[in-house]
Amino acid sequence: MELNSIGMDKGIEHQIHRSNHPILIKLLETVYWMYFIVLYPIYYVWNKRDFTKNKLKNPFYISKLVRLIEKHPRLYEWSMFVLNFPKPTSVYRFLPPLKGSILQVGCGTGLLNKHVGKSQSKKIVNLDINPHYLEYGIRKGRYDSYLLSGIYDVPMEDKSFDVIIFARCFHHIRHHKKAFAECARLLKDHGEIWIADPVIMEEAESGKQMTEGYMVNSSIDGVIWRFTKAALIKHIIKSLPPQLQLTSITDDRQLHMTNYNLKYAQTDILAVIVKTSDSAVVHKP
């Protein structure tokens, strides 16, 4: 099946956007090499060797770098600047306009809130499991409402939200079926889930095909899921409860360094999932 037709038989709309700025792309690739030359020796000596050694004993060993970033929000924001150069918040620009009541899953330090501005941020309930990030976002004035919680059991009433956003955090959620089940409970009828996440690009000439998403322990990102576009679509469809339906996929290779790094070329995916009314779901006896 062609990559860009996957799911069309299920009524999933596809859009693809590619940049036509070769000079800016070349600049991003040049900056990547500069970062690599300057930072990789430090990263390898201090973090990578220790991680490789300890992961042999414990597959879920968390690297020194990940632990440091999780503890220090300023370092997290600096890492986002490096990974998403030239402007970390620009990775959110392809999200639809915010509407209604919103739950943001994995809000981190509030970079999405910074992107949309304070007036729009007032619509958002911000959820994260990291107290250091929440405290930093509060100090920066990015949150009006926040919860120290994961997505599997959110202390909110049924049908509380019009939109639930996973803004570049979906690959960190280990149990997607549980997450989607909770989203179905929290969403109002005809509410939407927006998943904005990077995926690996697959070059046809490489001969390599990722048929399923898989989990990996990364020395710079912790335990995460890895997907191609096709694997992500397949995984989402398989993980959804009956009252949630994947309706559209936008593939937008935005101009930031994560997408144009020279090791794992990536693109940004926006998946939109819609909830039907609970009464429309037929329960088998």
Coordinates of N, CA and C in Angstrom, one line a residue, residues 102-237:
I102 N -9.7 23.1 26.8 CA -8.6 22.3 26.3 C -7.8 21.6 27.4
L103 N -7.4 20.4 27.2 CA -6.4 19.7 28.1 C -5.2 19.5 27.3
Q104 N -4.1 20.0 27.9 CA -2.8 19.7 27.2 C -2.0 18.7 28.0
V105 N -1.8 17.5 27.4 CA -1.1 16.4 28.0 C 0.4 16.6 27.8
G106 N 1.2 16.4 28.9 CA 2.7 16.6 28.8 C 3.0 18.0 28.5
C107 N 2.5 18.9 29.3 CA 2.7 20.4 29.0 C 4.2 20.8 29.1
G108 N 5.0 20.1 29.9 CA 6.4 20.5 30.1 C 6.5 21.8 30.8
T109 N 7.3 22.7 30.3 CA 7.5 24.0 30.9 C 6.6 25.0 30.3
G110 N 5.7 24.6 29.4 CA 4.7 25.5 28.8 C 5.1 26.2 27.5
L111 N 5.9 25.5 26.7 CA 6.4 26.1 25.4 C 5.2 26.3 24.5
L112 N 4.2 25.4 24.5 CA 3.0 25.6 23.6 C 2.3 26.9 24.1
N113 N 2.2 27.0 25.5 CA 1.5 28.2 26.0 C 2.2 29.5 25.6
K114 N 3.5 29.4 25.6 CA 4.3 30.6 25.2 C 4.0 30.9 23.7
H115 N 3.9 29.9 22.9 CA 3.6 30.0 21.5 C 2.2 30.7 21.2
V116 N 1.2 30.3 22.0 CA -0.1 30.8 21.7 C -0.4 32.1 22.4
G117 N 0.3 32.4 23.4 CA 0.1 33.7 24.1 C -0.8 33.5 25.3
K118 N -0.8 34.5 26.3 CA -1.5 34.4 27.5 C -3.0 34.3 27.4
S119 N -3.5 35.1 26.4 CA -5.0 35.1 26.3 C -5.5 33.7 25.9
Q120 N -4.8 33.0 24.9 CA -5.2 31.7 24.5 C -4.9 30.7 25.6
S121 N -3.8 30.9 26.4 CA -3.4 29.9 27.4 C -4.5 29.8 28.5
K122 N -5.3 30.8 28.7 CA -6.4 30.7 29.7 C -7.4 29.6 29.4
K123 N -7.5 29.1 28.2 CA -8.4 28.1 27.8 C -7.9 26.7 28.2
I124 N -6.6 26.6 28.6 CA -5.9 25.3 28.7 C -5.7 24.9 30.1
V125 N -6.1 23.6 30.4 CA -5.7 22.9 31.6 C -4.4 22.1 31.3
N126 N -3.4 22.4 32.0 CA -2.0 21.9 31.7 C -1.7 20.7 32.6
L127 N -1.3 19.6 32.0 CA -1.1 18.3 32.8 C 0.3 17.8 32.5
D128 N 1.0 17.5 33.6 CA 2.4 16.9 33.5 C 2.7 16.1 34.7
I129 N 3.6 15.1 34.6 CA 4.0 14.3 35.8 C 5.3 14.9 36.4
N130 N 5.9 15.9 35.8 CA 7.1 16.5 36.3 C 6.9 17.7 37.1
P131 N 7.0 17.7 38.4 CA 6.7 18.9 39.2 C 7.7 20.1 39.0
H132 N 8.9 19.8 38.6 CA 9.9 20.8 38.3 C 9.5 21.6 37.1
Y133 N 9.0 21.0 36.1 CA 8.5 21.7 34.9 C 7.3 22.5 35.2
L134 N 6.3 22.0 35.9 CA 5.1 22.7 36.2 C 5.5 24.0 37.1
E135 N 6.4 23.8 38.1 CA 6.7 25.0 38.9 C 7.4 26.0 38.0
Y136 N 8.2 25.6 37.1 CA 8.9 26.6 36.2 C 7.9 27.3 35.3
G137 N 6.9 26.6 34.8 CA 5.9 27.2 34.0 C 5.1 28.2 34.8
I138 N 4.8 27.9 36.0 CA 4.0 28.7 36.9 C 4.8 30.0 37.1
R139 N 6.1 29.9 37.4 CA 6.9 31.1 37.7 C 7.0 32.0 36.5
K140 N 7.0 31.4 35.3 CA 7.0 32.1 34.0 C 5.7 32.7 33.6
G141 N 4.6 32.4 34.4 CA 3.3 32.9 34.1 C 2.7 32.3 32.9
R142 N 3.0 31.1 32.6 CA 2.5 30.4 31.4 C 1.2 29.6 31.7
Y143 N 0.9 29.3 32.9 CA -0.2 28.5 33.3 C -1.2 29.2 34.1
D144 N -2.5 29.1 33.8 CA -3.6 29.6 34.7 C -4.2 28.4 35.4
S145 N -4.1 27.2 34.8 CA -4.7 26.0 35.4 C -3.7 24.8 35.1
Y146 N -3.4 24.0 36.1 CA -2.5 22.9 35.9 C -2.8 21.7 36.8
L147 N -2.3 20.5 36.4 CA -2.5 19.3 37.2 C -1.2 18.5 37.2
L148 N -0.8 18.1 38.4 CA 0.3 17.2 38.5 C -0.2 15.8 38.4
S149 N -0.2 15.2 37.1 CA -0.9 14.0 36.9 C -0.5 13.4 35.6
G150 N -0.6 12.1 35.4 CA -0.4 11.4 34.2 C -1.8 11.4 33.4
I151 N -1.8 10.8 32.2 CA -3.0 10.8 31.4 C -3.9 9.6 31.6
Y152 N -3.4 8.6 32.4 CA -4.2 7.4 32.5 C -5.3 7.5 33.5
D153 N -5.2 8.5 34.5 CA -6.3 8.6 35.5 C -6.3 10.1 35.9
V154 N -7.0 10.9 35.1 CA -7.0 12.4 35.3 C -8.1 12.7 36.3
P155 N -7.8 13.5 37.3 CA -8.9 13.9 38.3 C -9.8 15.0 37.8
M156 N -10.5 14.7 36.7 CA -11.5 15.6 36.1 C -12.8 14.9 35.8
E157 N -13.9 15.6 35.7 CA -15.2 15.0 35.4 C -15.2 14.5 34.0
D158 N -16.2 13.6 33.8 CA -16.4 13.1 32.4 C -16.8 14.3 31.5
K159 N -16.5 14.2 30.2 CA -16.9 15.2 29.2 C -16.5 16.6 29.6
S160 N -15.3 16.8 30.1 CA -14.8 18.1 30.5 C -14.2 19.0 29.4
F161 N -13.8 18.3 28.3 CA -13.0 19.1 27.3 C -13.5 18.9 25.9
D162 N -13.3 20.0 25.2 CA -13.5 20.0 23.7 C -12.4 19.5 22.9
V163 N -11.2 19.7 23.4 CA -9.9 19.3 22.7 C -8.9 18.8 23.7
I164 N -8.2 17.7 23.4 CA -7.1 17.2 24.2 C -5.9 17.2 23.2
I165 N -4.8 17.8 23.7 CA -3.6 18.0 22.8 C -2.5 17.2 23.4
F166 N -1.8 16.4 22.6 CA -0.6 15.8 22.8 C 0.5 16.5 22.0
A167 N 1.1 17.5 22.5 CA 2.0 18.4 21.7 C 3.4 17.9 21.9
R168 N 3.9 17.0 21.0 CA 5.3 16.5 21.0 C 5.6 15.7 22.3
C169 N 4.5 15.0 22.8 CA 4.8 14.1 23.9 C 4.2 12.7 23.7
F170 N 3.5 12.5 22.6 CA 2.9 11.2 22.4 C 3.9 10.1 22.4
H171 N 5.1 10.3 21.9 CA 6.1 9.2 21.9 C 6.6 8.9 23.3
H172 N 6.3 9.7 24.3 CA 6.7 9.4 25.7 C 5.6 8.6 26.4
I173 N 4.4 8.5 25.9 CA 3.3 7.8 26.5 C 3.5 6.3 26.3
R174 N 3.7 5.6 27.3 CA 4.0 4.1 27.1 C 2.7 3.3 26.7
H175 N 1.6 3.6 27.3 CA 0.4 2.8 27.1 C -0.7 3.6 26.4
H176 N -0.7 3.5 25.1 CA -1.6 4.4 24.3 C -3.1 4.0 24.5
K177 N -3.3 2.7 24.6 CA -4.7 2.2 24.7 C -5.3 2.8 26.0
K178 N -4.6 2.8 27.1 CA -5.1 3.3 28.3 C -5.3 4.8 28.2
A179 N -4.3 5.5 27.5 CA -4.4 7.0 27.4 C -5.7 7.3 26.6
F180 N -5.9 6.6 25.5 CA -7.0 6.9 24.6 C -8.4 6.6 25.3
A181 N -8.4 5.6 26.1 CA -9.6 5.3 26.9 C -9.9 6.4 27.9
E182 N -8.9 7.0 28.5 CA -9.2 8.1 29.4 C -9.6 9.4 28.6
C183 N -9.0 9.6 27.5 CA -9.3 10.7 26.6 C -10.8 10.6 26.2
A184 N -11.2 9.4 25.9 CA -12.7 9.2 25.5 C -13.6 9.6 26.6
R185 N -13.2 9.3 27.8 CA -14.0 9.7 29.0 C -14.0 11.2 29.2
L186 N -12.9 11.8 29.0 CA -12.7 13.3 29.3 C -13.3 14.1 28.2
L187 N -13.4 13.6 26.9 CA -13.9 14.4 25.8 C -15.4 14.6 25.8
K188 N -15.8 15.8 25.4 CA -17.3 15.9 25.1 C -17.6 15.2 23.8
D189 N -18.9 15.0 23.6 CA -19.3 14.4 22.3 C -18.8 15.3 21.1
H190 N -18.2 14.7 20.1 CA -17.7 15.4 19.0 C -16.4 16.2 19.3
G191 N -15.9 16.0 20.5 CA -14.6 16.6 20.8 C -13.4 16.0 20.0
E192 N -12.3 16.6 20.1 CA -11.1 16.1 19.3 C -9.9 15.9 20.1
I193 N -9.1 15.0 19.6 CA -7.7 14.8 20.1 C -6.7 15.2 19.0
W194 N -5.8 16.1 19.4 CA -4.7 16.5 18.4 C -3.4 15.9 18.9
I195 N -2.8 15.1 18.0 CA -1.5 14.5 18.3 C -0.5 15.2 17.4
A196 N 0.4 16.0 17.9 CA 1.5 16.6 17.1 C 2.8 16.0 17.5
D197 N 3.4 15.2 16.6 CA 4.6 14.4 17.0 C 5.5 14.2 15.8
P198 N 6.8 14.2 16.1 CA 7.8 13.9 15.0 C 7.8 12.4 14.7
V199 N 8.0 12.0 13.5 CA 8.2 10.6 13.1 C 9.4 10.5 12.1
I200 N 10.0 9.4 12.1 CA 11.1 9.1 11.2 C 10.6 9.0 9.8
M201 N 11.4 9.6 8.9 CA 11.1 9.5 7.4 C 11.7 8.2 6.9
E202 N 11.0 7.6 6.0 CA 11.5 6.3 5.4 C 11.9 6.6 4.0
E203 N 13.1 6.4 3.6 CA 13.5 6.5 2.3 C 13.3 5.3 1.5
A204 N 12.5 5.4 0.4 CA 12.1 4.2 -0.4 C 13.4 3.4 -0.8
E205 N 14.4 4.1 -1.2 CA 15.6 3.4 -1.7 C 16.4 2.7 -0.7
S206 N 16.1 2.9 0.6 CA 16.9 2.3 1.6 C 16.6 0.8 1.8
G207 N 15.4 0.4 1.3 CA 15.0 -1.0 1.5 C 14.5 -1.4 2.8
K208 N 14.5 -0.4 3.8 CA 14.1 -0.7 5.1 C 12.6 -0.3 5.3
Q209 N 11.9 -1.1 6.0 CA 10.4 -0.8 6.2 C 10.1 -1.1 7.7
M210 N 9.6 0.0 8.3 CA 9.1 -0.2 9.7 C 7.6 -0.5 9.6
T211 N 7.3 -1.8 9.9 CA 5.9 -2.2 9.8 C 5.1 -1.9 11.1
E212 N 5.8 -1.7 12.2 CA 5.2 -1.4 13.5 C 6.0 -0.4 14.3
G213 N 5.3 0.4 15.1 CA 6.1 1.2 16.0 C 6.8 0.4 17.0
Y214 N 7.8 0.8 17.6 CA 8.5 0.1 18.7 C 9.1 1.0 19.7
M215 N 9.3 0.5 20.9 CA 9.9 1.3 22.0 C 11.4 1.1 22.1
V216 N 12.1 2.2 22.5 CA 13.5 2.1 22.6 C 13.9 3.0 23.8
N217 N 15.0 2.7 24.4 CA 15.6 3.5 25.5 C 16.7 4.4 24.9
S218 N 16.4 5.7 24.8 CA 17.3 6.7 24.2 C 18.1 7.4 25.2
S219 N 19.4 7.6 24.9 CA 20.3 8.2 25.8 C 20.0 9.7 26.0
I220 N 19.2 10.3 25.0 CA 18.9 11.7 25.1 C 17.5 12.0 25.3
D221 N 16.6 11.0 25.3 CA 15.2 11.2 25.4 C 14.5 10.2 26.3
G222 N 15.2 9.3 26.9 CA 14.5 8.3 27.8 C 13.8 7.2 27.0
V223 N 12.9 6.5 27.6 CA 12.2 5.4 27.0 C 11.0 6.1 26.1
I224 N 11.1 5.8 24.8 CA 10.2 6.5 23.9 C 9.7 5.5 22.8
W225 N 8.6 5.8 22.2 CA 8.2 5.1 21.0 C 8.8 5.7 19.7
R226 N 9.1 4.9 18.7 CA 9.6 5.4 17.4 C 8.6 4.9 16.4
F227 N 8.2 5.8 15.5 CA 7.3 5.5 14.4 C 7.8 6.1 13.1
T228 N 7.4 5.5 12.0 CA 7.3 6.2 10.8 C 5.8 6.7 10.6
K229 N 5.5 7.4 9.6 CA 4.2 7.9 9.4 C 3.2 6.7 9.3
A230 N 3.6 5.7 8.5 CA 2.7 4.6 8.3 C 2.5 3.8 9.6
A231 N 3.6 3.6 10.3 CA 3.5 2.8 11.6 C 2.7 3.6 12.6
L232 N 2.8 4.9 12.6 CA 2.0 5.7 13.6 C 0.5 5.6 13.3
I233 N 0.1 5.7 12.0 CA -1.3 5.6 11.6 C -1.8 4.2 12.0
K234 N -1.1 3.2 11.7 CA -1.5 1.8 12.1 C -1.6 1.7 13.6
H235 N -0.7 2.2 14.3 CA -0.7 2.1 15.8 C -1.9 2.8 16.4
I236 N -2.1 4.0 15.9 CA -3.3 4.8 16.5 C -4.6 4.1 16.2
I237 N -4.8 3.6 15.0 CA -6.0 2.9 14.7 C -6.2 1.7 15.6

